[in-house]
PDB file of C-alpha atoms and ligand atoms in Angstrom:
ATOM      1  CA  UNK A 113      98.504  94.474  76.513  1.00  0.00           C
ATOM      2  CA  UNK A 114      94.785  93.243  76.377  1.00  0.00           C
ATOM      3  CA  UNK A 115      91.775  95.726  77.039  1.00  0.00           C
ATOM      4  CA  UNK A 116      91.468  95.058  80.642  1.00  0.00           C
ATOM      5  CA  UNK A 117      95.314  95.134  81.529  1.00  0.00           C
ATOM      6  CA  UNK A 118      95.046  98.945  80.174  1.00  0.00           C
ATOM      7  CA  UNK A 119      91.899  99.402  81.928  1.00  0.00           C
ATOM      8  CA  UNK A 120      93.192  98.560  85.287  1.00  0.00           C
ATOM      9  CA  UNK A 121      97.148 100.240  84.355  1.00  0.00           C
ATOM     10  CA  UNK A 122      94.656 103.048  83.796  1.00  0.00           C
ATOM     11  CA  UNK A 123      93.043 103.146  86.895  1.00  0.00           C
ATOM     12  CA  UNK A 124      95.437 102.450  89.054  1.00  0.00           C
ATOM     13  CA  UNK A 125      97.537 104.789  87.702  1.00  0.00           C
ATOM     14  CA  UNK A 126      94.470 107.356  88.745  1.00  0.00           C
ATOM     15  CA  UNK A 127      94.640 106.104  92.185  1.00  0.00           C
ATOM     16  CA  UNK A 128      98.596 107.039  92.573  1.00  0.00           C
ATOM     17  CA  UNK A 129      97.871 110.477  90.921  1.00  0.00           C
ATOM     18  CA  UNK A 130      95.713 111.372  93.641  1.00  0.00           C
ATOM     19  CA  UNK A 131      97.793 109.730  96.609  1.00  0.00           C
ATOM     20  CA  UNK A 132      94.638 107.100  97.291  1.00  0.00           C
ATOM     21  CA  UNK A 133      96.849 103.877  97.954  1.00  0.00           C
ATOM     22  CA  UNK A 134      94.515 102.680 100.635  1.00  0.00           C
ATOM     23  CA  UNK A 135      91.615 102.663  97.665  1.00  0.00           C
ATOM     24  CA  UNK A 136      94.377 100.900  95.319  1.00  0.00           C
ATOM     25  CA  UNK A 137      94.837  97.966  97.612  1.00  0.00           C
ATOM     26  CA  UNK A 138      91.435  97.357  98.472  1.00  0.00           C
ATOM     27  CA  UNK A 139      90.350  97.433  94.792  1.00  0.00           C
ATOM     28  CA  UNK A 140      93.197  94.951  93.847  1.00  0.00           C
ATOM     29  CA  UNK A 141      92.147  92.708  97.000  1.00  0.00           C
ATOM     30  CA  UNK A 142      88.306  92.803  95.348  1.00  0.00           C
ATOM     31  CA  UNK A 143      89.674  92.022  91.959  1.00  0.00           C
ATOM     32  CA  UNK A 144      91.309  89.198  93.747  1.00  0.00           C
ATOM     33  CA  UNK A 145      88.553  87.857  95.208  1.00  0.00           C
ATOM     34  CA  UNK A 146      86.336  88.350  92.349  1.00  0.00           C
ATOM     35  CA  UNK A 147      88.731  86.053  90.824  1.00  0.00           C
ATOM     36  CA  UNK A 148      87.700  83.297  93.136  1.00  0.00           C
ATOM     37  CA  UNK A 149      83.652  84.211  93.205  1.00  0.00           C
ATOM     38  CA  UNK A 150      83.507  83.832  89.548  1.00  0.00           C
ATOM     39  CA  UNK A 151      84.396  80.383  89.309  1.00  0.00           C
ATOM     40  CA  UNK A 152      82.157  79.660  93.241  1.00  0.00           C
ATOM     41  CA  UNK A 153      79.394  81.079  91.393  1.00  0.00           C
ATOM     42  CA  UNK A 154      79.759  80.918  87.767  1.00  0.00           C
ATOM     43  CA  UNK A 155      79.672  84.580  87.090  1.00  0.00           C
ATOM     44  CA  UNK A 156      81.630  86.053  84.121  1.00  0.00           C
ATOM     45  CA  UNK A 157      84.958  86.474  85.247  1.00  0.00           C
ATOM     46  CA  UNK A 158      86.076  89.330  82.871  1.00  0.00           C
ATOM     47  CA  UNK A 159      82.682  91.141  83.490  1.00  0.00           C
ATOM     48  CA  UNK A 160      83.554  90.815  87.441  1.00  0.00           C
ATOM     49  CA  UNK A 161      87.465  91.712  87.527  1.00  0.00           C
ATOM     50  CA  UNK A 162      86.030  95.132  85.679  1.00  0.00           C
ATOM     51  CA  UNK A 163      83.240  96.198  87.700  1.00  0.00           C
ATOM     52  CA  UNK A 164      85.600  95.213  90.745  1.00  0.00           C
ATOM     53  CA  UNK A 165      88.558  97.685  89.212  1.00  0.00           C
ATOM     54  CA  UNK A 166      85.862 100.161  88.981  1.00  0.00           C
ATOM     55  CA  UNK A 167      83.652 100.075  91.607  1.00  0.00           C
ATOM     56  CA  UNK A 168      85.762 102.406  93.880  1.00  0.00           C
ATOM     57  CA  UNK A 169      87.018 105.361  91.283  1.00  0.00           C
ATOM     58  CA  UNK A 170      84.622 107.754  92.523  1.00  0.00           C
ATOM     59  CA  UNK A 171      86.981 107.893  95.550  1.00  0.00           C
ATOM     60  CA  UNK A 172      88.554 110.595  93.863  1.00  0.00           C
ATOM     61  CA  UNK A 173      86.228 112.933  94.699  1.00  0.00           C
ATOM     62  CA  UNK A 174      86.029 114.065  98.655  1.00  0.00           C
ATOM     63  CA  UNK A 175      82.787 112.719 100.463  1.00  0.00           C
ATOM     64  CA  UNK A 176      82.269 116.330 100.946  1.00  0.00           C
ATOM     65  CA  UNK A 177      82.151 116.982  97.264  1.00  0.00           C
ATOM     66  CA  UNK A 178      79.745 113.939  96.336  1.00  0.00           C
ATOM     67  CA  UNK A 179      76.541 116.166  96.264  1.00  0.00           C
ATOM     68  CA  UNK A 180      77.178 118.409  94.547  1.00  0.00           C
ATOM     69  CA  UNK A 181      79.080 116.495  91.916  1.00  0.00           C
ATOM     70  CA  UNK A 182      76.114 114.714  91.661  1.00  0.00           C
ATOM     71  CA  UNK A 183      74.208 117.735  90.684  1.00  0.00           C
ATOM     72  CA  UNK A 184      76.435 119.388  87.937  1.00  0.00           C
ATOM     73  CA  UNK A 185      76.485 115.738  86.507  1.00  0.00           C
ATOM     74  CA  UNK A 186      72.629 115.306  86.778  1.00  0.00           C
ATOM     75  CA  UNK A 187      72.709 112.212  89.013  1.00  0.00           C
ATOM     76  CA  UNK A 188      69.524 111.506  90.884  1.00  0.00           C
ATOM     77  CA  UNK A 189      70.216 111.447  94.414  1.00  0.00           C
ATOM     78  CA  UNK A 190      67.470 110.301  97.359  1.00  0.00           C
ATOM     79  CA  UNK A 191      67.103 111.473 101.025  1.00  0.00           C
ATOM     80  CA  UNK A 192      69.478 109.345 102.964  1.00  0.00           C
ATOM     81  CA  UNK A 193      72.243 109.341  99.703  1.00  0.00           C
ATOM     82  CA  UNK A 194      72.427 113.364 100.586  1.00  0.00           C
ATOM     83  CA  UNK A 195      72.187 113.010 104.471  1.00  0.00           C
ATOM     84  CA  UNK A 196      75.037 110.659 103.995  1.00  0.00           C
ATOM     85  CA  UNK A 197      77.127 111.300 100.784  1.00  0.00           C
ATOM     86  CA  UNK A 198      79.228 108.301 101.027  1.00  0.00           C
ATOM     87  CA  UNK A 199      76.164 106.340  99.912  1.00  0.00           C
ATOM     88  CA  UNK A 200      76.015 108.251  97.020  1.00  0.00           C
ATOM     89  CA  UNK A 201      79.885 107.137  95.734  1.00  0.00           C
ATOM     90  CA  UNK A 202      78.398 104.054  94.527  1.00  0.00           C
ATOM     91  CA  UNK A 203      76.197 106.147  91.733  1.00  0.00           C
ATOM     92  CA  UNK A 204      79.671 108.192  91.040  1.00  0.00           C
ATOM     93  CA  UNK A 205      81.862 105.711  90.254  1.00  0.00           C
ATOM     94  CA  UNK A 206      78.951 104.344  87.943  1.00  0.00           C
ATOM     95  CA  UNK A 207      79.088 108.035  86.193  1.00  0.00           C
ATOM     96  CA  UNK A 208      82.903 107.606  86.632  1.00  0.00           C
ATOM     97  CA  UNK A 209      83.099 104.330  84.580  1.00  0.00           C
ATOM     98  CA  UNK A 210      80.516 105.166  81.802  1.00  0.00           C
ATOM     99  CA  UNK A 211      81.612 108.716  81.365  1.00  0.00           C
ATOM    100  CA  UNK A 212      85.030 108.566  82.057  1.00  0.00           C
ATOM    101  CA  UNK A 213      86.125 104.728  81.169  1.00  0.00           C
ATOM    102  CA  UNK A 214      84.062 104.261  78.757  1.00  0.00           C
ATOM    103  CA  UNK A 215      82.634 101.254  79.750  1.00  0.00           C
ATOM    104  CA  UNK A 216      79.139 100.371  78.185  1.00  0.00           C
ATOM    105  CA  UNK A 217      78.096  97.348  79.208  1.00  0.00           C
ATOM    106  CA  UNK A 218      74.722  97.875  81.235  1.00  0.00           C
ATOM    107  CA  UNK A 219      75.306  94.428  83.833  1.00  0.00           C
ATOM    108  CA  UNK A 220      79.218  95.950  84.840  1.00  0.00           C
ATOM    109  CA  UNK A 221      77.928  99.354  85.469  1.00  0.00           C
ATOM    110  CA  UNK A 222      74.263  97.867  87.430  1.00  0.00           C
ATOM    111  CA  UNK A 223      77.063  95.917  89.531  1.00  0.00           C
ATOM    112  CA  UNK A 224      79.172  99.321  90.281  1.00  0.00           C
ATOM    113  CA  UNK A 225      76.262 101.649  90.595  1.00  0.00           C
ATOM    114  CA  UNK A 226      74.898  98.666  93.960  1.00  0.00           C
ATOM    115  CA  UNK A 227      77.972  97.736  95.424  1.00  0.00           C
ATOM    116  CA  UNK A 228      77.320  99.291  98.677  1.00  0.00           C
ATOM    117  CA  UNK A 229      73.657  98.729  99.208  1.00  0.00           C
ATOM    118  CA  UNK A 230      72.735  95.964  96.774  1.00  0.00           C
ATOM    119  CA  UNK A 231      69.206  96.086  95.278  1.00  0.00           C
ATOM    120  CA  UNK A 232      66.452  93.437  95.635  1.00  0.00           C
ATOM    121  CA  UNK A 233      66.509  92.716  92.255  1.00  0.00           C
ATOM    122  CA  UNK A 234      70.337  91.956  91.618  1.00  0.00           C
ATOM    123  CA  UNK A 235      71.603  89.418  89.554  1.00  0.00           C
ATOM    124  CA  UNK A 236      74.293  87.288  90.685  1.00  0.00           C
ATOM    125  CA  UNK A 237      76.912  89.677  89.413  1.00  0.00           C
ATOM    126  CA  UNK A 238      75.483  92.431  91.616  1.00  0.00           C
ATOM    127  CA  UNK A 239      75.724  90.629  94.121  1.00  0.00           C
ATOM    128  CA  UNK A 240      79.433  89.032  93.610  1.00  0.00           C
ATOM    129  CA  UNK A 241      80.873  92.114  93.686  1.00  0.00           C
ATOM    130  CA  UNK A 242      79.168  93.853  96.491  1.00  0.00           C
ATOM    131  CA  UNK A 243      80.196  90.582  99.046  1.00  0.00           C
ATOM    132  CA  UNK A 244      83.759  90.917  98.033  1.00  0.00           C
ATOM    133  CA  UNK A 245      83.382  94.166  98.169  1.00  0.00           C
ATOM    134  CA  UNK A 246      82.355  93.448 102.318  1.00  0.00           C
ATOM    135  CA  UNK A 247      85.176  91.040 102.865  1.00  0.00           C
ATOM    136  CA  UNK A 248      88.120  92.426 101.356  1.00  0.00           C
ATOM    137  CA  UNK A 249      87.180  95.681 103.252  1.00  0.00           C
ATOM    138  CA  UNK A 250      89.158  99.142 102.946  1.00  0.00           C
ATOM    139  CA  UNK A 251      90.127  99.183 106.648  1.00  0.00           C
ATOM    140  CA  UNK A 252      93.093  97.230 108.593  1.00  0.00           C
ATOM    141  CA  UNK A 253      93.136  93.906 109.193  1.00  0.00           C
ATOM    142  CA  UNK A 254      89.816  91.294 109.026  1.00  0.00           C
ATOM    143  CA  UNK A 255      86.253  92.218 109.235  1.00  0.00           C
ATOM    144  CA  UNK A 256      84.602  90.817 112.178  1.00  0.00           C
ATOM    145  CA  UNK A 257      82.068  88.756 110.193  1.00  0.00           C
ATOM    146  CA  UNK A 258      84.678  87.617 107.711  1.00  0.00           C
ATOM    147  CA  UNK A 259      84.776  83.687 108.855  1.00  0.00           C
ATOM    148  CA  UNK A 260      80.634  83.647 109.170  1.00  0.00           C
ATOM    149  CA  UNK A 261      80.053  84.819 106.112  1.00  0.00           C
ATOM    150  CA  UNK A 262      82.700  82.830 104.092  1.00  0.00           C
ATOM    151  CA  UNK A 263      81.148  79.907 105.669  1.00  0.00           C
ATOM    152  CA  UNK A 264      77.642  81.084 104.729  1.00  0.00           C
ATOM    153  CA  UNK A 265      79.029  81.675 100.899  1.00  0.00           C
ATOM    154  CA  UNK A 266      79.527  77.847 100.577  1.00  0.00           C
ATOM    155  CA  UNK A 267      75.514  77.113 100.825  1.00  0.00           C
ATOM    156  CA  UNK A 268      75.259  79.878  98.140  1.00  0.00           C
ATOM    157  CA  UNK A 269      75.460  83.744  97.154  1.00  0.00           C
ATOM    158  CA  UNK A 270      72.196  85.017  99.188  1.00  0.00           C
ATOM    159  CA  UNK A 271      72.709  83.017 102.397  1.00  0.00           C
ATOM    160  CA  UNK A 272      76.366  84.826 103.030  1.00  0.00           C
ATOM    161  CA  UNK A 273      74.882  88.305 101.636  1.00  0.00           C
ATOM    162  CA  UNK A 274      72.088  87.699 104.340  1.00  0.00           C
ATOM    163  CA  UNK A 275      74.799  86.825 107.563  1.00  0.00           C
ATOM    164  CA  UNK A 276      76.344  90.204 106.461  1.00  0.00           C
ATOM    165  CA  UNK A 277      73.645  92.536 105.948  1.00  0.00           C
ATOM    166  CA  UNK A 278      71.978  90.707 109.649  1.00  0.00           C
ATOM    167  CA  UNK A 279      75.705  91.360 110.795  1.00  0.00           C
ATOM    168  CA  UNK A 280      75.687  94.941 110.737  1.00  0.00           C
ATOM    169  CA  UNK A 281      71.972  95.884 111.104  1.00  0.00           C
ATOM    170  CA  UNK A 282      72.276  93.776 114.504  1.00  0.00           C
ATOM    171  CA  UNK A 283      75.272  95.470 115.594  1.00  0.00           C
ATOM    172  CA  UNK A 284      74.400  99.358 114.362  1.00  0.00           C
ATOM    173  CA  UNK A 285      76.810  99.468 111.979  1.00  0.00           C
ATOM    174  CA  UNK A 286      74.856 101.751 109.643  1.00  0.00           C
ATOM    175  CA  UNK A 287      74.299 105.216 110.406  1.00  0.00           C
ATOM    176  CA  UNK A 288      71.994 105.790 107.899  1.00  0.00           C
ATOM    177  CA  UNK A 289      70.581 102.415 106.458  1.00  0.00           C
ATOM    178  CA  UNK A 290      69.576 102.935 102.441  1.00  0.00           C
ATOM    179  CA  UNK A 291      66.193 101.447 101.384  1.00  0.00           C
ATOM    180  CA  UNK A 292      67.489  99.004  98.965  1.00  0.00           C
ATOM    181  CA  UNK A 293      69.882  97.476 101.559  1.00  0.00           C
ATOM    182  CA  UNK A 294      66.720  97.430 103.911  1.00  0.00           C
ATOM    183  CA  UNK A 295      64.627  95.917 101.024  1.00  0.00           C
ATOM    184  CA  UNK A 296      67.059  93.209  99.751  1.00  0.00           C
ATOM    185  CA  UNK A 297      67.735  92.561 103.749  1.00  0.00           C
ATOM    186  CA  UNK A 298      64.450  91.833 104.535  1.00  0.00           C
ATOM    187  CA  UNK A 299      63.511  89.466 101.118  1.00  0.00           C
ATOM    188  CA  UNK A 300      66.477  87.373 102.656  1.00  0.00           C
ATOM    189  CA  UNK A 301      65.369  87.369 106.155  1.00  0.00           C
ATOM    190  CA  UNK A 302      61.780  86.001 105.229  1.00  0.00           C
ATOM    191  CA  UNK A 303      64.022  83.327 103.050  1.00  0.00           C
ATOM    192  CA  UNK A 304      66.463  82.433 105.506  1.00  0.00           C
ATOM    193  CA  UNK A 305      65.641  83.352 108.968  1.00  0.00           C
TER     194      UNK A 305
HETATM  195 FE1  FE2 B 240      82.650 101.431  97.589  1.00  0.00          FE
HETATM  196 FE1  FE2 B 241      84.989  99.079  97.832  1.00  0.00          FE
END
């Protein structure tokens, strides 16, 4: 068994402990698709599969627990990560896979710690993992934008990140929207729109 097959026997043994099957699936439906992105966008495959079997282990700890995990393990939080703790899981399961995982390498854990808001400065394996992240989504069926934004993905990486992030700030999806998703989304409307 190679490094990463105990990694992810690891995890997803973690995910069964804790009865989070839902998590399990979607995480092995981004690893999937991370698959495909790294050869669409030349990304380092092995570097993507981990951050994507990662990216989701802070879901062991209850949304209602997030803050104040993040203080006993000295995690900087802002504003709108406390009024709305599941933007702070993203920064957890960074902890999670450093602390817990062991895994070191600074590009896998800067993909994990922005897969939910990206950041305007993200390389392209930031911002692999955080669309497959948005298509394979944790909830039934298809995401609404799934066929626009696969489309968009053929011209290249930042035109389908910028058909999902103007999907769901034109439709209210986001109760509280983070500054780095607002950042990032509007450096790709003044390039796109
Ligand atoms: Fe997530
Ligand atoms: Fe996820």
């Amino acid at each position: 068994m190679n490094g990463y097959d105990y990694l992810e026997k690891q995890v997803f043994s973690v995910f069964d402990d804790h009865g989070l099957s839902q998590i399990k699936i979607h995480t092995q439906n981004v690893i999937e698709l991370s698959k495909e992105f790294s050869f669409q966008f030349n990304i380092h495959q092995d570097k993507l599969k981990k951050a994507a079997l990662l990216h989701d282990i802070s879901g062991i700890i209850k949304n209602r627990d997030r803050v104040s995990y993040c203080e006993s393990h000295k995690i900087p939080l802002i504003e709108e990560e406390i009024e709305l703790p599941v933007l702070a899981h993203q920064k957890i399961s960074k902890h999670m896979a450093k602390n817990r995982f062991d895994v070191q390498e600074e590009d896998i854990l800067s993909a994990i710690s922005c897969h939910t808001t990206l950041k305007s400065d993200a390389n392209p394996l930031d911002k692999a993992l955080f669309i497959a992240d948005k298509l394979a989504w944790d909830q039934e069926g298809i995401p609404p934008y799934f066929n626009s934004v696969s489309r968009a993905l053929e011209t290249s990486l930042d035109y389908g990140i910028y058909i999902y992030m103007d999907y769901v700030i034109n439709n209210q999806w986001l109760k509280v929207i983070h500054p780095d998703f607002l950042k990032t989304y509007l450096i790709l409307k003044r390039k796109f729109y």
